[in-house]
mmCIF file of C-alpha atoms in Angstrom:
data_model
loop_
_atom_site.group_PDB
_atom_site.id
_atom_site.type_symbol
_atom_site.label_atom_id
_atom_site.label_comp_id
_atom_site.label_asym_id
_atom_site.label_seq_id
_atom_site.Cartn_x
_atom_site.Cartn_y
_atom_site.Cartn_z
ATOM 1 C CA MET A 24 1.836 -7.643 33.178
ATOM 2 C CA ASP A 25 0.914 -10.911 31.396
ATOM 3 C CA ASP A 26 2.098 -12.131 27.983
ATOM 4 C CA ASP A 27 -0.824 -10.660 26.031
ATOM 5 C CA GLU A 28 -0.325 -7.248 27.585
ATOM 6 C CA ILE A 29 3.358 -7.356 26.766
ATOM 7 C CA ARG A 30 2.648 -8.376 23.185
ATOM 8 C CA THR A 31 -0.008 -5.800 22.368
ATOM 9 C CA GLY A 32 0.670 -2.856 24.630
ATOM 10 C CA ALA A 33 4.180 -1.752 23.630
ATOM 11 C CA PRO A 34 4.616 1.356 21.444
ATOM 12 C CA ARG A 35 6.548 1.208 18.201
ATOM 13 C CA ARG A 36 9.968 2.468 19.257
ATOM 14 C CA ARG A 37 13.288 0.910 20.124
ATOM 15 C CA ARG A 38 12.758 -1.126 23.273
ATOM 16 C CA THR A 39 14.997 -0.488 26.267
ATOM 17 C CA LEU A 40 16.113 -2.382 29.354
ATOM 18 C CA ARG A 41 13.667 -0.213 31.298
ATOM 19 C CA ASP A 42 10.758 -1.540 29.165
ATOM 20 C CA VAL A 43 11.729 -5.128 29.955
ATOM 21 C CA ALA A 44 12.250 -4.347 33.634
ATOM 22 C CA ASP A 45 8.835 -2.681 33.914
ATOM 23 C CA ALA A 46 7.149 -5.588 32.141
ATOM 24 C CA VAL A 47 8.649 -8.185 34.467
ATOM 25 C CA GLY A 48 8.665 -6.102 37.642
ATOM 26 C CA VAL A 49 12.383 -6.213 38.402
ATOM 27 C CA SER A 50 15.239 -3.698 38.305
ATOM 28 C CA VAL A 51 17.061 -2.619 35.160
ATOM 29 C CA ASN A 52 20.251 -4.005 36.675
ATOM 30 C CA THR A 53 18.650 -7.430 37.094
ATOM 31 C CA VAL A 54 17.481 -7.434 33.483
ATOM 32 C CA SER A 55 20.938 -6.414 32.291
ATOM 33 C CA ARG A 56 22.638 -9.186 34.273
ATOM 34 C CA ALA A 57 20.110 -11.784 33.123
ATOM 35 C CA LEU A 58 20.445 -10.960 29.433
ATOM 36 C CA ARG A 59 24.250 -10.940 29.667
ATOM 37 C CA GLY A 60 24.206 -14.330 31.366
ATOM 38 C CA GLU A 61 25.812 -13.092 34.578
ATOM 39 C CA SER A 62 25.398 -14.766 37.953
ATOM 40 C CA GLY A 63 23.005 -13.639 40.655
ATOM 41 C CA VAL A 64 19.785 -14.247 38.695
ATOM 42 C CA SER A 65 17.799 -17.457 39.113
ATOM 43 C CA ALA A 66 17.156 -19.678 36.103
ATOM 44 C CA GLU A 67 13.411 -19.048 36.404
ATOM 45 C CA SER A 68 13.834 -15.251 36.474
ATOM 46 C CA ARG A 69 16.324 -15.408 33.629
ATOM 47 C CA GLU A 70 13.831 -17.281 31.439
ATOM 48 C CA THR A 71 10.994 -14.877 32.345
ATOM 49 C CA ILE A 72 13.178 -11.897 31.423
ATOM 50 C CA ARG A 73 14.367 -13.526 28.199
ATOM 51 C CA ARG A 74 10.784 -14.267 27.164
ATOM 52 C CA ALA A 75 9.611 -10.730 27.954
ATOM 53 C CA ALA A 76 12.513 -9.229 25.978
ATOM 54 C CA GLU A 77 11.656 -11.406 22.988
ATOM 55 C CA GLN A 78 7.965 -10.509 23.086
ATOM 56 C CA LEU A 79 8.708 -6.805 23.400
ATOM 57 C CA GLY A 80 11.155 -6.963 20.497
ATOM 58 C CA TYR A 81 14.038 -5.760 22.663
ATOM 59 C CA VAL A 82 17.466 -6.001 21.036
ATOM 60 C CA PRO A 83 20.681 -4.710 22.628
ATOM 61 C CA ASN A 84 22.103 -1.646 20.913
ATOM 62 C CA VAL A 85 25.622 -2.862 20.229
ATOM 63 C CA HIS A 86 26.568 0.586 18.932
ATOM 64 C CA ALA A 87 25.617 2.404 22.128
ATOM 65 C CA ARG A 88 29.079 2.151 23.656
ATOM 66 C CA SER A 89 30.782 3.491 20.509
ATOM 67 C CA LEU A 90 28.274 6.332 20.341
ATOM 68 C CA VAL A 91 29.072 7.350 23.905
ATOM 69 C CA LEU A 92 32.738 7.309 23.004
ATOM 70 C CA GLY A 93 32.145 9.401 19.901
ATOM 71 C CA GLY A 94 32.322 6.531 17.420
ATOM 72 C CA PRO A 95 30.526 6.370 14.061
ATOM 73 C CA ARG A 96 26.779 6.118 13.768
ATOM 74 C CA THR A 97 25.566 3.493 11.314
ATOM 75 C CA ILE A 98 22.541 2.835 9.121
ATOM 76 C CA GLY A 99 21.821 -0.240 7.053
ATOM 77 C CA LEU A 100 21.050 -0.320 3.331
ATOM 78 C CA VAL A 101 19.397 -3.398 1.809
ATOM 79 C CA ILE A 102 19.547 -3.574 -2.005
ATOM 80 C CA THR A 103 18.205 -6.237 -4.360
ATOM 81 C CA ASN A 104 20.896 -6.108 -7.050
ATOM 82 C CA VAL A 105 23.942 -3.831 -7.233
ATOM 83 C CA SER A 106 24.444 -4.488 -10.966
ATOM 84 C CA ASN A 107 21.256 -2.536 -11.656
ATOM 85 C CA PRO A 108 22.531 0.933 -12.695
ATOM 86 C CA PHE A 109 19.684 2.613 -10.801
ATOM 87 C CA TYR A 110 20.730 0.973 -7.554
ATOM 88 C CA ALA A 111 24.415 1.666 -8.163
ATOM 89 C CA GLU A 112 23.597 5.378 -8.368
ATOM 90 C CA LEU A 113 21.211 5.074 -5.419
ATOM 91 C CA ILE A 114 23.914 3.526 -3.210
ATOM 92 C CA SER A 115 26.335 6.302 -4.091
ATOM 93 C CA ALA A 116 23.796 9.028 -3.277
ATOM 94 C CA ILE A 117 22.803 7.403 0.030
ATOM 95 C CA GLU A 118 26.415 6.895 1.102
ATOM 96 C CA GLN A 119 27.315 10.510 0.351
ATOM 97 C CA ARG A 120 24.287 12.021 2.083
ATOM 98 C CA ALA A 121 24.764 9.737 5.099
ATOM 99 C CA ALA A 122 28.448 10.667 5.322
ATOM 100 C CA ASP A 123 27.534 14.355 5.224
ATOM 101 C CA GLU A 124 25.369 13.720 8.293
ATOM 102 C CA GLY A 125 28.040 11.746 10.136
ATOM 103 C CA TYR A 126 26.727 8.225 9.413
ATOM 104 C CA HIS A 127 28.366 5.129 7.982
ATOM 105 C CA ILE A 128 26.570 2.642 5.696
ATOM 106 C CA VAL A 129 26.387 -1.146 6.104
ATOM 107 C CA LEU A 130 25.297 -2.752 2.817
ATOM 108 C CA PHE A 131 23.217 -5.952 2.590
ATOM 109 C CA LEU A 132 22.341 -7.672 -0.734
ATOM 110 C CA SER A 133 19.156 -9.705 -1.112
ATOM 111 C CA GLU A 134 19.559 -10.627 -4.820
ATOM 112 C CA GLU A 135 15.732 -10.833 -5.020
ATOM 113 C CA SER A 136 15.915 -13.816 -2.626
ATOM 114 C CA THR A 137 13.427 -13.988 0.238
ATOM 115 C CA ALA A 138 15.867 -16.141 2.250
ATOM 116 C CA ARG A 139 18.664 -13.581 1.867
ATOM 117 C CA GLU A 140 16.231 -10.794 2.711
ATOM 118 C CA GLN A 141 15.178 -12.607 5.890
ATOM 119 C CA ALA A 142 18.834 -12.995 6.868
ATOM 120 C CA ALA A 143 19.437 -9.287 6.211
ATOM 121 C CA ALA A 144 16.499 -8.299 8.430
ATOM 122 C CA GLU A 145 17.775 -10.520 11.234
ATOM 123 C CA ASN A 146 21.244 -9.002 10.910
ATOM 124 C CA VAL A 147 19.777 -5.495 11.092
ATOM 125 C CA ILE A 148 18.052 -6.370 14.379
ATOM 126 C CA ARG A 149 21.095 -8.098 15.892
ATOM 127 C CA SER A 150 23.439 -5.301 14.863
ATOM 128 C CA GLY A 151 21.415 -2.622 16.599
ATOM 129 C CA LEU A 152 21.779 -0.191 13.700
ATOM 130 C CA ASP A 153 20.440 3.336 14.078
ATOM 131 C CA GLY A 154 18.062 2.755 11.149
ATOM 132 C CA VAL A 155 17.741 1.000 7.804
ATOM 133 C CA ILE A 156 16.813 1.853 4.203
ATOM 134 C CA VAL A 157 15.283 -1.087 2.333
ATOM 135 C CA VAL A 158 14.490 -2.031 -1.244
ATOM 136 C CA PRO A 159 12.178 -4.964 -0.400
ATOM 137 C CA VAL A 160 11.962 -8.228 -2.332
ATOM 138 C CA GLN A 161 8.148 -8.236 -1.945
ATOM 139 C CA GLY A 162 7.870 -11.957 -1.454
ATOM 140 C CA GLU A 163 5.115 -13.860 0.333
ATOM 141 C CA THR A 164 6.482 -12.881 3.737
ATOM 142 C CA ASN A 165 7.557 -9.494 5.087
ATOM 143 C CA PRO A 166 10.589 -9.791 7.403
ATOM 144 C CA TRP A 167 10.665 -6.012 7.917
ATOM 145 C CA GLN A 168 7.690 -6.158 10.253
ATOM 146 C CA ALA A 169 10.031 -7.622 12.882
ATOM 147 C CA VAL A 170 12.455 -4.729 12.342
ATOM 148 C CA GLU A 171 9.629 -2.228 12.790
ATOM 149 C CA ARG A 172 8.455 -4.008 15.963
ATOM 150 C CA ALA A 173 12.012 -3.815 17.319
ATOM 151 C CA GLY A 174 11.708 -0.027 17.110
ATOM 152 C CA ILE A 175 14.406 0.400 14.453
ATOM 153 C CA PRO A 176 13.541 3.325 12.122
ATOM 154 C CA LEU A 177 12.966 2.083 8.586
ATOM 155 C CA VAL A 178 12.390 3.687 5.178
ATOM 156 C CA VAL A 179 11.267 1.695 2.120
ATOM 157 C CA VAL A 180 12.709 2.748 -1.239
ATOM 158 C CA ASN A 181 11.404 2.326 -4.805
ATOM 159 C CA ARG A 182 8.803 -0.328 -3.939
ATOM 160 C CA ARG A 183 5.737 -0.320 -1.706
ATOM 161 C CA LEU A 184 4.990 -2.422 1.354
ATOM 162 C CA ASP A 185 1.393 -1.526 2.089
ATOM 163 C CA ASP A 186 1.247 -3.748 5.193
ATOM 164 C CA LEU A 187 4.073 -1.785 6.823
ATOM 165 C CA ASP A 188 3.435 1.609 8.400
ATOM 166 C CA VAL A 189 6.719 3.277 7.429
ATOM 167 C CA ASP A 190 7.936 6.087 5.190
ATOM 168 C CA THR A 191 8.359 5.327 1.480
ATOM 169 C CA VAL A 192 10.487 7.165 -1.086
ATOM 170 C CA ALA A 193 10.173 6.074 -4.712
ATOM 171 C CA THR A 194 10.330 7.058 -8.348
ATOM 172 C CA ASP A 195 6.902 7.855 -9.766
ATOM 173 C CA ASN A 196 6.939 4.889 -12.145
ATOM 174 C CA HIS A 197 3.322 5.373 -13.149
ATOM 175 C CA ALA A 198 4.050 8.922 -14.308
ATOM 176 C CA GLY A 199 7.150 7.774 -16.187
ATOM 177 C CA ALA A 200 5.358 5.040 -18.119
ATOM 178 C CA TYR A 201 2.406 7.324 -18.781
ATOM 179 C CA ALA A 202 4.725 9.992 -20.225
ATOM 180 C CA ALA A 203 6.623 7.463 -22.366
ATOM 181 C CA THR A 204 3.425 5.968 -23.783
ATOM 182 C CA SER A 205 1.829 9.349 -24.383
ATOM 183 C CA HIS A 206 4.957 10.427 -26.240
ATOM 184 C CA VAL A 207 4.845 7.619 -28.803
ATOM 185 C CA ILE A 208 1.096 8.210 -29.219
ATOM 186 C CA ALA A 209 1.780 11.884 -29.900
ATOM 187 C CA GLN A 210 4.372 10.787 -32.487
ATOM 188 C CA GLY A 211 1.688 8.823 -34.342
ATOM 189 C CA ALA A 212 1.925 5.281 -32.911
ATOM 190 C CA ARG A 213 -1.381 3.424 -32.615
ATOM 191 C CA SER A 214 -0.438 -0.256 -32.278
ATOM 192 C CA ILE A 215 1.727 -0.143 -29.141
ATOM 193 C CA VAL A 216 3.218 -2.926 -27.020
ATOM 194 C CA MET A 217 4.998 -2.870 -23.690
ATOM 195 C CA LEU A 218 7.843 -5.175 -22.651
ATOM 196 C CA GLU A 219 8.161 -5.636 -18.883
ATOM 197 C CA GLU A 220 10.033 -8.018 -16.625
ATOM 198 C CA ASP A 221 8.106 -10.785 -14.912
ATOM 199 C CA LEU A 222 8.868 -9.967 -11.268
ATOM 200 C CA PRO A 223 5.733 -9.504 -9.095
ATOM 201 C CA ILE A 224 6.725 -6.115 -7.658
ATOM 202 C CA THR A 225 4.867 -2.831 -7.309
ATOM 203 C CA THR A 226 7.369 -0.975 -9.507
ATOM 204 C CA ILE A 227 6.319 -3.046 -12.508
ATOM 205 C CA ASP A 228 2.624 -2.922 -11.626
ATOM 206 C CA GLN A 229 2.803 0.878 -11.567
ATOM 207 C CA ARG A 230 4.527 1.092 -14.954
ATOM 208 C CA ILE A 231 2.007 -1.255 -16.551
ATOM 209 C CA GLN A 232 -0.835 0.807 -15.099
ATOM 210 C CA GLY A 233 0.735 3.989 -16.473
ATOM 211 C CA PHE A 234 0.903 2.353 -19.927
ATOM 212 C CA ARG A 235 -2.733 1.301 -19.743
ATOM 213 C CA ASP A 236 -3.924 4.680 -18.502
ATOM 214 C CA ALA A 237 -2.155 6.508 -21.339
ATOM 215 C CA LEU A 238 -3.826 4.247 -23.935
ATOM 216 C CA GLU A 239 -7.217 4.718 -22.318
ATOM 217 C CA ASP A 240 -6.852 8.499 -22.157
ATOM 218 C CA ALA A 241 -5.961 8.494 -25.860
ATOM 219 C CA SER A 242 -9.060 6.348 -26.609
ATOM 220 C CA LEU A 243 -6.871 3.524 -27.935
ATOM 221 C CA PRO A 244 -7.956 -0.081 -27.398
ATOM 222 C CA LEU A 245 -5.998 -2.171 -24.918
ATOM 223 C CA ASP A 246 -5.524 -5.907 -25.397
ATOM 224 C CA GLU A 247 -3.799 -7.729 -22.538
ATOM 225 C CA ARG A 248 -1.523 -9.306 -25.165
ATOM 226 C CA GLN A 249 0.003 -5.867 -25.698
ATOM 227 C CA VAL A 250 1.832 -6.259 -22.361
ATOM 228 C CA LEU A 251 4.631 -8.777 -22.909
ATOM 229 C CA MET A 252 6.272 -10.192 -19.794
ATOM 230 C CA VAL A 253 9.976 -10.887 -20.282
ATOM 231 C CA PRO A 254 11.485 -13.762 -18.261
ATOM 232 C CA THR A 255 14.323 -12.589 -16.010
ATOM 233 C CA ARG A 256 17.396 -14.400 -14.687
ATOM 234 C CA ARG A 257 17.532 -13.129 -11.127
ATOM 235 C CA SER A 258 18.720 -16.531 -9.882
ATOM 236 C CA ASP A 259 22.095 -15.913 -11.547
ATOM 237 C CA ARG A 260 23.855 -13.510 -9.184
ATOM 238 C CA ALA A 261 26.655 -12.854 -11.690
ATOM 239 C CA ALA A 262 24.215 -11.737 -14.375
ATOM 240 C CA LEU A 263 23.069 -8.239 -15.085
ATOM 241 C CA PRO A 264 19.639 -7.473 -13.649
ATOM 242 C CA TRP A 265 18.156 -7.838 -17.129
ATOM 243 C CA GLN A 266 19.216 -9.800 -20.178
ATOM 244 C CA ALA A 267 18.903 -8.241 -23.641
ATOM 245 C CA GLY A 268 18.597 -11.748 -25.072
ATOM 246 C CA ASP A 269 15.378 -12.375 -23.163
ATOM 247 C CA ALA A 270 13.724 -9.295 -24.693
ATOM 248 C CA TYR A 271 15.088 -10.287 -28.105
ATOM 249 C CA ARG A 272 13.411 -13.705 -27.952
ATOM 250 C CA VAL A 273 10.093 -12.257 -26.778
ATOM 251 C CA THR A 274 10.135 -9.739 -29.650
ATOM 252 C CA VAL A 275 11.091 -12.389 -32.235
ATOM 253 C CA ASP A 276 8.119 -14.478 -31.084
ATOM 254 C CA LEU A 277 5.813 -11.450 -31.316
ATOM 255 C CA LEU A 278 6.897 -10.639 -34.871
ATOM 256 C CA ALA A 279 6.696 -14.295 -35.898
ATOM 257 C CA ARG A 280 3.008 -14.257 -34.964
ATOM 258 C CA GLY A 281 2.463 -11.517 -37.533
ATOM 259 C CA HIS A 282 2.112 -8.616 -35.115
ATOM 260 C CA ARG A 283 4.124 -5.544 -36.102
ATOM 261 C CA PRO A 284 3.782 -2.796 -33.507
ATOM 262 C CA ASP A 285 4.445 0.789 -34.544
ATOM 263 C CA GLY A 286 5.358 1.733 -30.972
ATOM 264 C CA CYS A 287 7.214 -0.081 -28.178
ATOM 265 C CA VAL A 288 7.581 0.968 -24.538
ATOM 266 C CA VAL A 289 10.160 -1.133 -22.683
ATOM 267 C CA GLY A 290 10.576 -1.357 -18.916
ATOM 268 C CA ASN A 291 14.356 -0.835 -19.033
ATOM 269 C CA ASP A 292 16.987 0.175 -21.565
ATOM 270 C CA TYR A 293 18.554 -3.304 -21.625
ATOM 271 C CA PHE A 294 15.369 -4.662 -23.170
ATOM 272 C CA ALA A 295 15.741 -2.072 -25.938
ATOM 273 C CA LEU A 296 19.021 -3.706 -27.004
ATOM 274 C CA GLY A 297 17.266 -6.995 -27.715
ATOM 275 C CA LEU A 298 14.285 -5.245 -29.277
ATOM 276 C CA TYR A 299 16.520 -3.311 -31.693
ATOM 277 C CA ARG A 300 18.141 -6.504 -32.936
ATOM 278 C CA ALA A 301 14.840 -8.313 -33.438
ATOM 279 C CA LEU A 302 13.450 -5.389 -35.445
ATOM 280 C CA ARG A 303 16.557 -5.207 -37.653
ATOM 281 C CA GLU A 304 16.434 -8.924 -38.421
ATOM 282 C CA ARG A 305 12.873 -8.536 -39.669
ATOM 283 C CA GLY A 306 13.813 -5.554 -41.815
ATOM 284 C CA LEU A 307 11.974 -3.060 -39.616
ATOM 285 C CA ARG A 308 13.470 0.380 -39.109
ATOM 286 C CA CYS A 309 13.446 2.498 -35.976
ATOM 287 C CA PRO A 310 11.882 5.048 -35.876
ATOM 288 C CA GLU A 311 10.427 4.853 -39.408
ATOM 289 C CA ASP A 312 8.501 1.606 -38.808
ATOM 290 C CA THR A 313 8.542 1.301 -35.000
ATOM 291 C CA LEU A 314 9.024 3.961 -32.345
ATOM 292 C CA VAL A 315 10.904 2.772 -29.260
ATOM 293 C CA VAL A 316 11.175 4.369 -25.815
ATOM 294 C CA GLY A 317 13.082 2.870 -22.890
ATOM 295 C CA PHE A 318 13.296 3.266 -19.120
ATOM 296 C CA GLY A 319 16.384 4.179 -17.119
ATOM 297 C CA ASP A 320 18.528 6.402 -19.381
ATOM 298 C CA TYR A 321 21.570 4.241 -18.737
ATOM 299 C CA PRO A 322 24.931 5.447 -20.089
ATOM 300 C CA PHE A 323 24.706 3.477 -23.339
ATOM 301 C CA ALA A 324 21.243 4.771 -24.315
ATOM 302 C CA GLU A 325 22.398 7.870 -26.191
ATOM 303 C CA PHE A 326 25.067 5.868 -28.065
ATOM 304 C CA LEU A 327 22.695 3.320 -29.604
ATOM 305 C CA GLU A 328 21.739 3.618 -33.259
ATOM 306 C CA PRO A 329 19.349 5.300 -33.283
ATOM 307 C CA PRO A 330 19.883 7.035 -29.904
ATOM 308 C CA LEU A 331 17.222 5.787 -27.499
ATOM 309 C CA SER A 332 14.436 7.944 -26.133
ATOM 310 C CA THR A 333 14.005 6.921 -22.511
ATOM 311 C CA VAL A 334 12.746 7.844 -19.065
ATOM 312 C CA ARG A 335 15.544 9.150 -16.858
ATOM 313 C CA LEU A 336 15.195 7.862 -13.283
ATOM 314 C CA PRO A 337 16.026 10.196 -10.365
ATOM 315 C CA ALA A 338 18.114 7.712 -8.370
ATOM 316 C CA GLY A 339 20.195 10.407 -6.685
ATOM 317 C CA GLU A 340 17.156 12.391 -5.566
ATOM 318 C CA VAL A 341 15.473 9.238 -4.262
ATOM 319 C CA GLY A 342 18.574 8.244 -2.286
ATOM 320 C CA ARG A 343 19.076 11.644 -0.691
ATOM 321 C CA ALA A 344 15.391 11.935 0.209
ATOM 322 C CA ALA A 345 15.458 8.435 1.759
ATOM 323 C CA VAL A 346 18.366 9.371 4.039
ATOM 324 C CA ASP A 347 16.636 12.604 5.058
ATOM 325 C CA ARG A 348 13.425 10.751 5.925
ATOM 326 C CA LEU A 349 15.283 8.079 7.879
ATOM 327 C CA LEU A 350 17.305 10.538 9.931
ATOM 328 C CA HIS A 351 14.095 12.468 10.594
ATOM 329 C CA ARG A 352 12.826 9.299 12.321
ATOM 330 C CA VAL A 353 16.150 8.483 13.969
ATOM 331 C CA ASN A 354 16.118 11.932 15.540
ATOM 332 C CA GLY A 355 12.771 11.307 17.183
ATOM 333 C CA ALA A 356 10.033 12.373 14.737
ATOM 334 C CA GLU A 357 6.510 11.294 15.651
ATOM 335 C CA PRO A 358 5.871 7.772 14.281
ATOM 336 C CA ARG A 359 2.272 8.549 13.336
ATOM 337 C CA SER A 360 2.952 10.838 10.365
ATOM 338 C CA ARG A 361 4.098 8.329 7.754
ATOM 339 C CA GLU A 362 4.873 9.824 4.363
ATOM 340 C CA VAL A 363 5.027 8.580 0.769
ATOM 341 C CA THR A 364 7.384 10.654 -1.369
ATOM 342 C CA LEU A 365 7.177 10.159 -5.162
ATOM 343 C CA VAL A 366 10.039 11.704 -7.134
ATOM 344 C CA PRO A 367 9.082 12.469 -10.770
ATOM 345 C CA PRO A 368 11.250 11.008 -13.563
ATOM 346 C CA GLU A 369 12.174 12.858 -16.757
ATOM 347 C CA LEU A 370 11.316 11.846 -20.329
ATOM 348 C CA VAL A 371 14.396 12.257 -22.540
ATOM 349 C CA THR A 372 13.486 12.257 -26.243
ATOM 350 C CA ARG A 373 15.969 11.127 -28.907
ATOM 351 C CA ARG A 374 15.864 9.785 -32.454
ATOM 352 C CA SER A 375 14.299 6.376 -31.610
ATOM 353 C CA THR A 376 10.959 8.210 -31.400
ATOM 354 C CA GLY A 377 11.667 10.594 -34.258
ATOM 355 C CA SER A 378 12.798 13.428 -31.992
#
């Protein structure tokens, strides 16, 4: 078998020593000795075997020996930012469901960094984990293609990677934003703005589309200036995932230009903190002058004044469903039937929208 046949002919599953041996035309024992650097294999054969293993995406399963001996099975979890309350709840749900099924979790943090994400993907391959659950950075490159080629089962959570043929489990962000926007429209708002973070990720795209669709369905005009992108500080690892001060400054600038919205939909509850302050400083009351609805239903939302209407995110359901999908693949499910599971969020209405 030549290089092109090796590269294009292998199925998407974890490669074995037998695959490498068949590709090169030698015994499994020879391949094993060559890859471990043992004697008895010529330098030329060793290089041929090494090259074939690399092209096939073969990685040694370092957990195999512990599995035979009854040791723990392990799956990886790659998260962008653990200070995000959604991901904190997600991690807890995944760890509990995995433990119920006899699996341990290895946690990797990308901090929205493509370099850290690349390192995490390489570690997943080298570690020979049983599978991995990923919240992708969605940068210009996709390091998870190499993980898929290595035959390691993979499930994407909360964001989409359309160039990767794997299962996806996510919150239905479009439905959540649509419900939030429709709610303030039903409460009488007509001049509505949306505050969203400036990361180029599908989660945000879906929420913005839900906002736009709700306005269109209500026959309300949509000006692109109604969607305000809030700068984020993801480069500061010690910071919270969002800064209330950033949303405050964006809202102050909006009001200074003479625009006074009667409805605001914000992409997370932290932005509502800054929005509240900016409205108060301009003498605007919530909900009398401006209706506000958030996203996340974080623990402080109901204790704000006024209590914040918000979209409650189903982090626990998403996490448990992600583990179930991953173990379905780990246990040998057919790789052709990829699934996208969207878990609906819940609109929680409080006094910030007059409820």
